[in-house]
């Protein structure tokens, strides 16, 4: 048994993958050989999901087939729709998403079929359902009727339609599509690892995804985008930036949306989100959040100079989502609804070549001692 403790598993390769490569020094992110800048410019979320599940881009027919499969799986089961009405307003949307994944698994008679063919169907089902769960949840909590999905809209545009009951314009639909591509995959990370640990026991894909959602929720991972929004709200205006940041750092706290375990330069996804933010800001009534993010970024660059702390994906996603009219408590669930493509892709790899994940812990507790009966303690 090794005496070394790899705290936070930093620097430990837990598996091999063909899905994603990150160069944290150069700020490079590659999905199955394709640079994230190329995917953001040319691809769609549906095509990126196909790429992750098959390690190659689809033909036209394959893409049409996937889109049809996703459209077919959009509606919620009756049980899930009823549960949504029960829980709405009582629990947060991330939990509603977790529950919906568990319900979908409970209702799937093939949930324990771990063949690649069946797993790809499950991956598509979960990818299609999550936007409906979140949109319906948001409608119901406002006392509004759910908006049924529209077959003539793509995955990203249909979500915005179901959420707001208004068709997004071309720019809004494209920005959200690209934001989903940027969040679709990110090599090994806490939530992906969590999914793999669950799958490694040969538990099913639904339970693995429920584990991943629970792990993504924390503010050091996916929860950071909502935390960035709260930071922007707390700062309010540009003049307050120095005092807010200086006080926060003096208390030893962290600025949300800054820093990354792997990137020691600006996260390429933050660069793309900033570009998208400029486009939305031109006409958005909520541009003040984006403008404040830019000023905050500039102040932090001076304040943290010399430290490898730069904006990560969450830094600009908060103001971009705000400008798309999305409520802040949906930011992290939307991360999950995008990352489902990558999580399920990693699960396809794990099930195809599984080994139980079972690490060790170094014991530093009491030496062996006699058991003392209750009445003598
Ligand atoms: C992402 C994150 C958890 C990575 O943490 P990590 O790799 O474990 O890095 P560490 O916690 O070891 O931090 C290294 C140093 O940078 C500092 N640091 C890291 N992130 C910081 C932040 N956001 N604000 C201020 N200081 C930060 C730490 O305080 C530590 O300083 P020290 O060496 O003087 O003690 C961390 O950067 C963070 O908490 N960021 C804010 C939350 C966030 O945006 N998460 C989303 C990630 S995509």
GROMACS .gro file of C-alpha atoms and ligand atoms in nm:
model
  425
    1UNK     CA    1   0.000   0.000   0.000
    2UNK     CA    2   0.130   0.342  -0.098
    3UNK     CA    3   0.202   0.600   0.174
    4UNK     CA    4   0.136   0.893  -0.059
    5UNK     CA    5  -0.196   1.073  -0.038
    6UNK     CA    6  -0.303   1.241  -0.362
    7UNK     CA    7  -0.527   1.504  -0.201
    8UNK     CA    8  -0.800   1.608  -0.441
    9UNK     CA    9  -0.653   1.343  -0.676
   10UNK     CA   10  -0.455   1.626  -0.834
   11UNK     CA   11  -0.225   1.500  -1.109
   12UNK     CA   12  -0.364   1.145  -1.093
   13UNK     CA   13  -0.479   0.980  -1.419
   14UNK     CA   14  -0.782   0.774  -1.317
   15UNK     CA   15  -0.848   0.639  -1.667
   16UNK     CA   16  -0.765   0.690  -2.035
   17UNK     CA   17  -1.007   0.870  -2.267
   18UNK     CA   18  -1.043   0.950  -2.636
   19UNK     CA   19  -1.296   1.223  -2.564
   20UNK     CA   20  -1.118   1.533  -2.456
   21UNK     CA   21  -0.773   1.686  -2.413
   22UNK     CA   22  -0.698   1.999  -2.215
   23UNK     CA   23  -0.370   2.187  -2.215
   24UNK     CA   24  -0.404   2.405  -1.909
   25UNK     CA   25  -0.086   2.602  -1.976
   26UNK     CA   26  -0.178   2.693  -2.334
   27UNK     CA   27  -0.551   2.722  -2.263
   28UNK     CA   28  -0.637   2.457  -2.522
   29UNK     CA   29  -0.954   2.246  -2.520
   30UNK     CA   30  -1.007   1.967  -2.775
   31UNK     CA   31  -1.311   1.738  -2.812
   32UNK     CA   32  -1.218   1.413  -2.993
   33UNK     CA   33  -0.959   1.596  -3.203
   34UNK     CA   34  -1.164   1.911  -3.272
   35UNK     CA   35  -1.062   2.244  -3.121
   36UNK     CA   36  -1.333   2.412  -2.911
   37UNK     CA   37  -1.296   2.732  -3.115
   38UNK     CA   38  -1.383   2.538  -3.435
   39UNK     CA   39  -1.676   2.364  -3.270
   40UNK     CA   40  -1.805   2.695  -3.131
   41UNK     CA   41  -1.788   2.848  -3.477
   42UNK     CA   42  -1.921   2.564  -3.692
   43UNK     CA   43  -2.096   2.297  -3.487
   44UNK     CA   44  -2.428   2.256  -3.306
   45UNK     CA   45  -2.497   2.093  -2.971
   46UNK     CA   46  -2.662   1.794  -3.140
   47UNK     CA   47  -2.360   1.743  -3.368
   48UNK     CA   48  -2.121   1.779  -3.074
   49UNK     CA   49  -2.319   1.521  -2.876
   50UNK     CA   50  -2.292   1.280  -3.171
   51UNK     CA   51  -1.918   1.349  -3.187
   52UNK     CA   52  -1.875   1.268  -2.819
   53UNK     CA   53  -2.084   0.951  -2.836
   54UNK     CA   54  -1.920   0.822  -3.156
   55UNK     CA   55  -1.578   0.992  -3.166
   56UNK     CA   56  -1.647   1.125  -3.517
   57UNK     CA   57  -1.869   1.388  -3.676
   58UNK     CA   58  -2.202   1.258  -3.813
   59UNK     CA   59  -2.305   1.233  -4.178
   60UNK     CA   60  -2.611   1.440  -4.272
   61UNK     CA   61  -2.838   1.133  -4.234
   62UNK     CA   62  -2.689   1.040  -3.897
   63UNK     CA   63  -2.739   1.394  -3.770
   64UNK     CA   64  -3.101   1.399  -3.889
   65UNK     CA   65  -3.160   1.065  -3.719
   66UNK     CA   66  -3.015   1.189  -3.390
   67UNK     CA   67  -3.226   1.505  -3.405
   68UNK     CA   68  -3.537   1.292  -3.466
   69UNK     CA   69  -3.445   1.065  -3.172
   70UNK     CA   70  -3.401   1.368  -2.945
   71UNK     CA   71  -3.733   1.520  -3.057
   72UNK     CA   72  -3.913   1.192  -2.988
   73UNK     CA   73  -3.774   1.174  -2.632
   74UNK     CA   74  -3.852   1.535  -2.534
   75UNK     CA   75  -4.191   1.485  -2.361
   76UNK     CA   76  -4.189   1.389  -1.992
   77UNK     CA   77  -4.344   1.068  -1.864
   78UNK     CA   78  -4.681   1.112  -1.690
   79UNK     CA   79  -4.517   1.021  -1.360
   80UNK     CA   80  -4.248   1.284  -1.400
   81UNK     CA   81  -4.502   1.547  -1.502
   82UNK     CA   82  -4.712   1.466  -1.191
   83UNK     CA   83  -4.409   1.472  -0.961
   84UNK     CA   84  -4.307   1.808  -1.109
   85UNK     CA   85  -4.643   1.954  -1.007
   86UNK     CA   86  -4.596   1.818  -0.653
   87UNK     CA   87  -4.244   1.944  -0.595
   88UNK     CA   88  -4.244   2.271  -0.780
   89UNK     CA   89  -4.167   2.566  -0.553
   90UNK     CA   90  -4.065   2.333  -0.270
   91UNK     CA   91  -3.727   2.222  -0.400
   92UNK     CA   92  -3.458   2.380  -0.614
   93UNK     CA   93  -3.442   2.302  -0.987
   94UNK     CA   94  -3.113   2.110  -0.965
   95UNK     CA   95  -3.284   1.865  -0.731
   96UNK     CA   96  -3.584   1.846  -0.965
   97UNK     CA   97  -3.342   1.747  -1.241
   98UNK     CA   98  -3.184   1.479  -1.023
   99UNK     CA   99  -3.528   1.339  -0.937
  100UNK     CA  100  -3.633   1.335  -1.302
  101UNK     CA  101  -3.327   1.128  -1.393
  102UNK     CA  102  -3.409   0.880  -1.119
  103UNK     CA  103  -3.773   0.858  -1.237
  104UNK     CA  104  -3.663   0.803  -1.598
  105UNK     CA  105  -3.437   0.519  -1.478
  106UNK     CA  106  -3.710   0.366  -1.264
  107UNK     CA  107  -3.948   0.359  -1.562
  108UNK     CA  108  -3.697   0.218  -1.813
  109UNK     CA  109  -3.730  -0.163  -1.825
  110UNK     CA  110  -3.393  -0.173  -2.005
  111UNK     CA  111  -3.206   0.038  -1.749
  112UNK     CA  112  -2.971  -0.248  -1.662
  113UNK     CA  113  -2.891  -0.332  -2.026
  114UNK     CA  114  -2.535  -0.201  -2.043
  115UNK     CA  115  -2.477  -0.276  -2.414
  116UNK     CA  116  -2.331   0.018  -2.607
  117UNK     CA  117  -2.638   0.028  -2.832
  118UNK     CA  118  -2.881   0.060  -2.540
  119UNK     CA  119  -2.654   0.302  -2.353
  120UNK     CA  120  -2.651   0.537  -2.654
  121UNK     CA  121  -3.033   0.533  -2.650
  122UNK     CA  122  -3.030   0.619  -2.280
  123UNK     CA  123  -2.780   0.898  -2.344
  124UNK     CA  124  -3.012   1.048  -2.608
  125UNK     CA  125  -3.317   1.008  -2.384
  126UNK     CA  126  -3.155   1.188  -2.091
  127UNK     CA  127  -3.018   1.461  -2.320
  128UNK     CA  128  -3.366   1.517  -2.465
  129UNK     CA  129  -3.554   1.510  -2.133
  130UNK     CA  130  -3.345   1.748  -1.922
  131UNK     CA  131  -3.444   2.068  -2.109
  132UNK     CA  132  -3.813   1.974  -2.079
  133UNK     CA  133  -3.780   1.910  -1.704
  134UNK     CA  134  -3.620   2.248  -1.640
  135UNK     CA  135  -3.847   2.448  -1.869
  136UNK     CA  136  -4.162   2.287  -1.728
  137UNK     CA  137  -4.041   2.336  -1.372
  138UNK     CA  138  -3.986   2.706  -1.441
  139UNK     CA  139  -4.327   2.748  -1.606
  140UNK     CA  140  -4.509   2.570  -1.325
  141UNK     CA  141  -4.345   2.769  -1.047
  142UNK     CA  142  -4.466   3.088  -1.213
  143UNK     CA  143  -4.820   2.947  -1.218
  144UNK     CA  144  -4.802   2.907  -1.596
  145UNK     CA  145  -4.882   2.606  -1.811
  146UNK     CA  146  -4.588   2.412  -1.951
  147UNK     CA  147  -4.506   2.499  -2.313
  148UNK     CA  148  -4.493   2.182  -2.526
  149UNK     CA  149  -4.173   2.121  -2.726
  150UNK     CA  150  -4.169   2.229  -3.091
  151UNK     CA  151  -4.051   1.985  -3.356
  152UNK     CA  152  -3.934   2.260  -3.590
  153UNK     CA  153  -3.680   2.396  -3.339
  154UNK     CA  154  -3.332   2.265  -3.263
  155UNK     CA  155  -3.227   2.147  -2.917
  156UNK     CA  156  -3.106   2.485  -2.785
  157UNK     CA  157  -3.379   2.701  -2.943
  158UNK     CA  158  -3.650   2.460  -2.828
  159UNK     CA  159  -3.531   2.492  -2.468
  160UNK     CA  160  -3.557   2.872  -2.477
  161UNK     CA  161  -3.900   2.839  -2.641
  162UNK     CA  162  -4.028   2.598  -2.373
  163UNK     CA  163  -3.880   2.814  -2.097
  164UNK     CA  164  -4.021   3.148  -2.203
  165UNK     CA  165  -4.302   3.066  -2.445
  166UNK     CA  166  -4.138   3.299  -2.697
  167UNK     CA  167  -3.930   3.193  -2.993
  168UNK     CA  168  -3.570   3.312  -2.947
  169UNK     CA  169  -3.423   3.526  -3.224
  170UNK     CA  170  -3.141   3.383  -3.435
  171UNK     CA  171  -2.864   3.535  -3.222
  172UNK     CA  172  -3.014   3.417  -2.892
  173UNK     CA  173  -3.064   3.064  -3.025
  174UNK     CA  174  -2.708   3.050  -3.160
  175UNK     CA  175  -2.550   3.191  -2.843
  176UNK     CA  176  -2.730   2.936  -2.628
  177UNK     CA  177  -2.638   2.657  -2.869
  178UNK     CA  178  -2.269   2.755  -2.845
  179UNK     CA  179  -2.289   2.787  -2.465
  180UNK     CA  180  -2.421   2.430  -2.459
  181UNK     CA  181  -2.132   2.313  -2.681
  182UNK     CA  182  -1.882   2.482  -2.447
  183UNK     CA  183  -2.028   2.305  -2.144
  184UNK     CA  184  -2.075   1.966  -2.315
  185UNK     CA  185  -1.749   1.806  -2.210
  186UNK     CA  186  -1.439   1.869  -2.001
  187UNK     CA  187  -1.219   1.562  -1.968
  188UNK     CA  188  -1.193   1.438  -1.607
  189UNK     CA  189  -1.353   1.651  -1.337
  190UNK     CA  190  -1.544   1.596  -1.014
  191UNK     CA  191  -1.888   1.521  -1.164
  192UNK     CA  192  -1.756   1.303  -1.447
  193UNK     CA  193  -1.546   1.110  -1.199
  194UNK     CA  194  -1.847   1.069  -0.975
  195UNK     CA  195  -2.044   0.921  -1.269
  196UNK     CA  196  -1.757   0.684  -1.346
  197UNK     CA  197  -1.728   0.565  -0.986
  198UNK     CA  198  -2.099   0.477  -0.984
  199UNK     CA  199  -2.079   0.306  -1.325
  200UNK     CA  200  -1.769   0.112  -1.223
  201UNK     CA  201  -1.984  -0.096  -0.987
  202UNK     CA  202  -2.194  -0.181  -1.297
  203UNK     CA  203  -2.478   0.027  -1.163
  204UNK     CA  204  -2.684   0.177  -1.449
  205UNK     CA  205  -2.640   0.496  -1.650
  206UNK     CA  206  -2.932   0.674  -1.481
  207UNK     CA  207  -2.781   0.629  -1.133
  208UNK     CA  208  -2.441   0.735  -1.263
  209UNK     CA  209  -2.591   1.056  -1.404
  210UNK     CA  210  -2.784   1.123  -1.083
  211UNK     CA  211  -2.448   1.096  -0.897
  212UNK     CA  212  -2.292   1.339  -1.143
  213UNK     CA  213  -2.573   1.593  -1.101
  214UNK     CA  214  -2.531   1.582  -0.723
  215UNK     CA  215  -2.159   1.641  -0.761
  216UNK     CA  216  -2.195   1.924  -1.013
  217UNK     CA  217  -2.421   2.113  -0.772
  218UNK     CA  218  -2.144   2.233  -0.538
  219UNK     CA  219  -2.011   2.590  -0.566
  220UNK     CA  220  -1.655   2.475  -0.635
  221UNK     CA  221  -1.780   2.303  -0.952
  222UNK     CA  222  -2.097   2.376  -1.153
  223UNK     CA  223  -2.255   2.586  -0.880
  224UNK     CA  224  -2.001   2.860  -0.951
  225UNK     CA  225  -2.201   3.014  -1.238
  226UNK     CA  226  -2.493   3.098  -1.010
  227UNK     CA  227  -2.244   3.219  -0.747
  228UNK     CA  228  -2.093   3.455  -1.007
  229UNK     CA  229  -2.438   3.600  -1.067
  230UNK     CA  230  -2.482   3.657  -0.692
  231UNK     CA  231  -2.141   3.827  -0.685
  232UNK     CA  232  -2.246   4.063  -0.965
  233UNK     CA  233  -2.570   4.141  -0.784
  234UNK     CA  234  -2.381   4.207  -0.459
  235UNK     CA  235  -2.132   4.438  -0.631
  236UNK     CA  236  -2.411   4.625  -0.809
  237UNK     CA  237  -2.208   4.900  -0.975
  238UNK     CA  238  -1.855   4.948  -1.104
  239UNK     CA  239  -1.748   5.184  -0.822
  240UNK     CA  240  -1.807   4.906  -0.567
  241UNK     CA  241  -1.569   4.658  -0.734
  242UNK     CA  242  -1.245   4.746  -0.548
  243UNK     CA  243  -1.404   4.748  -0.202
  244UNK     CA  244  -1.600   4.430  -0.264
  245UNK     CA  245  -1.302   4.236  -0.401
  246UNK     CA  246  -1.049   4.369  -0.149
  247UNK     CA  247  -1.277   4.282   0.145
  248UNK     CA  248  -1.352   3.936   0.004
  249UNK     CA  249  -0.983   3.852  -0.045
  250UNK     CA  250  -0.894   3.998   0.297
  251UNK     CA  251  -1.142   3.753   0.451
  252UNK     CA  252  -0.959   3.471   0.266
  253UNK     CA  253  -1.260   3.402   0.043
  254UNK     CA  254  -1.259   3.324  -0.327
  255UNK     CA  255  -1.387   3.518  -0.623
  256UNK     CA  256  -1.633   3.290  -0.800
  257UNK     CA  257  -1.568   3.219  -1.168
  258UNK     CA  258  -1.192   3.266  -1.118
  259UNK     CA  259  -0.924   2.998  -1.101
  260UNK     CA  260  -0.915   2.641  -1.223
  261UNK     CA  261  -0.744   2.319  -1.125
  262UNK     CA  262  -0.615   2.270  -1.480
  263UNK     CA  263  -0.613   2.606  -1.661
  264UNK     CA  264  -0.329   2.831  -1.558
  265UNK     CA  265  -0.430   3.088  -1.818
  266UNK     CA  266  -0.771   3.211  -1.937
  267UNK     CA  267  -1.012   2.924  -1.995
  268UNK     CA  268  -1.079   2.919  -2.374
  269UNK     CA  269  -1.450   2.883  -2.299
  270UNK     CA  270  -1.441   3.216  -2.114
  271UNK     CA  271  -1.286   3.378  -2.424
  272UNK     CA  272  -1.569   3.246  -2.644
  273UNK     CA  273  -1.839   3.340  -2.392
  274UNK     CA  274  -1.698   3.692  -2.370
  275UNK     CA  275  -1.722   3.723  -2.751
  276UNK     CA  276  -2.083   3.600  -2.740
  277UNK     CA  277  -2.154   3.839  -2.454
  278UNK     CA  278  -2.047   4.138  -2.665
  279UNK     CA  279  -2.292   4.031  -2.937
  280UNK     CA  280  -2.584   3.994  -2.697
  281UNK     CA  281  -2.499   4.313  -2.509
  282UNK     CA  282  -2.556   4.523  -2.822
  283UNK     CA  283  -2.933   4.488  -2.778
  284UNK     CA  284  -2.984   4.342  -2.429
  285UNK     CA  285  -3.167   4.535  -2.154
  286UNK     CA  286  -2.952   4.337  -1.906
  287UNK     CA  287  -2.613   4.435  -2.046
  288UNK     CA  288  -2.511   4.595  -1.714
  289UNK     CA  289  -2.426   4.246  -1.580
  290UNK     CA  290  -2.195   4.183  -1.872
  291UNK     CA  291  -2.036   4.528  -1.849
  292UNK     CA  292  -1.980   4.473  -1.478
  293UNK     CA  293  -1.819   4.135  -1.551
  294UNK     CA  294  -1.574   4.303  -1.790
  295UNK     CA  295  -1.479   4.563  -1.529
  296UNK     CA  296  -1.449   4.298  -1.259
  297UNK     CA  297  -1.224   4.090  -1.486
  298UNK     CA  298  -0.999   4.393  -1.547
  299UNK     CA  299  -0.977   4.475  -1.177
  300UNK     CA  300  -0.896   4.114  -1.085
  301UNK     CA  301  -0.625   4.098  -1.353
  302UNK     CA  302  -0.444   4.380  -1.170
  303UNK     CA  303  -0.527   4.259  -0.820
  304UNK     CA  304  -0.423   3.896  -0.880
  305UNK     CA  305  -0.129   3.975  -1.108
  306UNK     CA  306   0.141   3.709  -1.086
  307UNK     CA  307  -0.099   3.441  -0.964
  308UNK     CA  308  -0.234   3.178  -1.204
  309UNK     CA  309  -0.592   3.290  -1.146
  310UNK     CA  310  -0.795   3.378  -1.455
  311UNK     CA  311  -1.162   3.369  -1.560
  312UNK     CA  312  -1.304   3.020  -1.603
  313UNK     CA  313  -1.613   2.907  -1.794
  314UNK     CA  314  -1.849   3.028  -1.522
  315UNK     CA  315  -1.723   3.384  -1.518
  316UNK     CA  316  -1.903   3.504  -1.832
  317UNK     CA  317  -2.170   3.236  -1.850
  318UNK     CA  318  -2.361   3.410  -1.569
  319UNK     CA  319  -2.403   3.740  -1.756
  320UNK     CA  320  -2.459   3.564  -2.091
  321UNK     CA  321  -2.744   3.357  -1.941
  322UNK     CA  322  -2.882   3.669  -1.774
  323UNK     CA  323  -2.889   3.847  -2.112
  324UNK     CA  324  -3.075   3.546  -2.254
  325UNK     CA  325  -3.345   3.603  -1.989
  326UNK     CA  326  -3.268   3.285  -1.793
  327UNK     CA  327  -3.326   3.293  -1.414
  328UNK     CA  328  -3.010   3.249  -1.209
  329UNK     CA  329  -3.114   2.932  -1.025
  330UNK     CA  330  -3.128   2.755  -1.362
  331UNK     CA  331  -2.764   2.831  -1.449
  332UNK     CA  332  -2.621   2.522  -1.282
  333UNK     CA  333  -2.902   2.291  -1.404
  334UNK     CA  334  -2.832   2.424  -1.754
  335UNK     CA  335  -2.468   2.327  -1.707
  336UNK     CA  336  -2.593   1.973  -1.628
  337UNK     CA  337  -2.828   1.975  -1.927
  338UNK     CA  338  -2.524   2.052  -2.149
  339UNK     CA  339  -2.268   1.830  -1.973
  340UNK     CA  340  -2.501   1.531  -2.008
  341UNK     CA  341  -2.339   1.477  -2.351
  342UNK     CA  342  -1.991   1.445  -2.202
  343UNK     CA  343  -2.096   1.251  -1.892
  344UNK     CA  344  -2.273   0.988  -2.100
  345UNK     CA  345  -1.982   0.973  -2.347
  346UNK     CA  346  -1.742   0.897  -2.060
  347UNK     CA  347  -1.985   0.635  -1.934
  348UNK     CA  348  -1.984   0.467  -2.278
  349UNK     CA  349  -1.604   0.443  -2.245
  350UNK     CA  350  -1.624   0.320  -1.886
  351UNK     CA  351  -1.879   0.044  -1.952
  352UNK     CA  352  -1.684  -0.068  -2.260
  353UNK     CA  353  -1.371  -0.125  -2.051
  354UNK     CA  354  -1.474  -0.133  -1.687
  355UNK     CA  355  -1.271  -0.178  -1.375
  356UNK     CA  356  -1.418  -0.120  -1.030
  357UNK     CA  357  -1.298   0.209  -0.883
  358UNK     CA  358  -1.183   0.124  -0.534
  359UNK     CA  359  -0.898   0.336  -0.396
  360UNK     CA  360  -0.744   0.319  -0.051
  361UNK     CA  361  -0.729   0.554   0.244
  362UNK     CA  362  -0.432   0.584   0.474
  363UNK     CA  363  -0.541   0.490   0.827
  364UNK     CA  364  -0.444   0.736   1.098
  365UNK     CA  365  -0.702   0.647   1.365
  366UNK     CA  366  -0.674   0.483   1.707
  367UNK     CA  367  -0.452   0.182   1.773
  368UNK     CA  368  -0.632  -0.151   1.838
  369UNK     CA  369  -0.825  -0.127   2.171
  370UNK     CA  370  -1.063  -0.347   2.371
  371UNK     CA  371  -1.436  -0.304   2.316
  372UNK     CA  372  -1.604  -0.138   2.618
  373UNK     CA  373  -1.963  -0.246   2.687
  374UNK     CA  374  -2.220   0.035   2.682
  375UNK     CA  375  -2.288   0.031   3.058
  376UNK     CA  376  -1.916   0.082   3.133
  377UNK     CA  377  -1.868   0.391   2.911
  378LIG     C1  378  -1.165   2.604  -0.916
  378LIG     C2  379  -1.090   2.592  -0.784
  378LIG     C3  380  -1.174   2.510  -0.685
  378LIG     C4  381  -0.958   2.521  -0.810
  378LIG     O1  382  -0.898   2.507  -0.687
  378LIG     P1  383  -0.761   2.429  -0.661
  378LIG     O2  384  -0.702   2.379  -0.787
  378LIG     O3  385  -0.789   2.330  -0.554
  378LIG     O4  386  -0.668   2.547  -0.612
  378LIG     P2  387  -0.634   2.581  -0.463
  378LIG     O5  388  -0.760   2.577  -0.381
  378LIG     O6  389  -0.521   2.494  -0.423
  378LIG     O7  390  -0.589   2.733  -0.476
  378LIG     C5  391  -0.456   2.772  -0.507
  378LIG     C6  392  -0.434   2.915  -0.455
  378LIG     O8  393  -0.512   3.006  -0.534
  378LIG     C7  394  -0.607   3.073  -0.451
  378LIG     N1  395  -0.733   3.077  -0.525
  378LIG     C8  396  -0.784   2.978  -0.602
  378LIG     N2  397  -0.900   3.019  -0.655
  378LIG     C9  398  -0.922   3.143  -0.611
  378LIG    C10  399  -1.025   3.236  -0.633
  378LIG     N3  400  -1.130   3.205  -0.708
  378LIG     N4  401  -1.018   3.357  -0.572
  378LIG    C11  402  -0.912   3.386  -0.496
  378LIG     N5  403  -0.810   3.303  -0.472
  378LIG    C12  404  -0.815   3.182  -0.529
  378LIG    C13  405  -0.620   2.989  -0.327
  378LIG     O9  406  -0.665   3.064  -0.219
  378LIG    C14  407  -0.482   2.936  -0.312
  378LIG    O10  408  -0.403   3.039  -0.257
  378LIG     P3  409  -0.284   3.003  -0.153
  378LIG    O11  410  -0.190   2.914  -0.230
  378LIG    O12  411  -0.229   3.136  -0.119
  378LIG    O13  412  -0.349   2.932  -0.039
  378LIG    C15  413  -1.063   2.733  -0.724
  378LIG    O14  414  -0.989   2.810  -0.816
  378LIG    C16  415  -1.191   2.805  -0.685
  378LIG    O15  416  -1.241   2.786  -0.574
  378LIG     N6  417  -1.246   2.892  -0.777
  378LIG    C17  418  -1.372   2.959  -0.749
  378LIG    C18  419  -1.489   2.865  -0.778
  378LIG    C19  420  -1.508   2.842  -0.925
  378LIG    O16  421  -1.511   2.937  -1.005
  378LIG     N7  422  -1.527   2.716  -0.963
  378LIG    C20  423  -1.555   2.677  -1.100
  378LIG    C21  424  -1.439   2.606  -1.162
  378LIG     S1  425  -1.468   2.579  -1.334
   0.00000   0.00000   0.00000
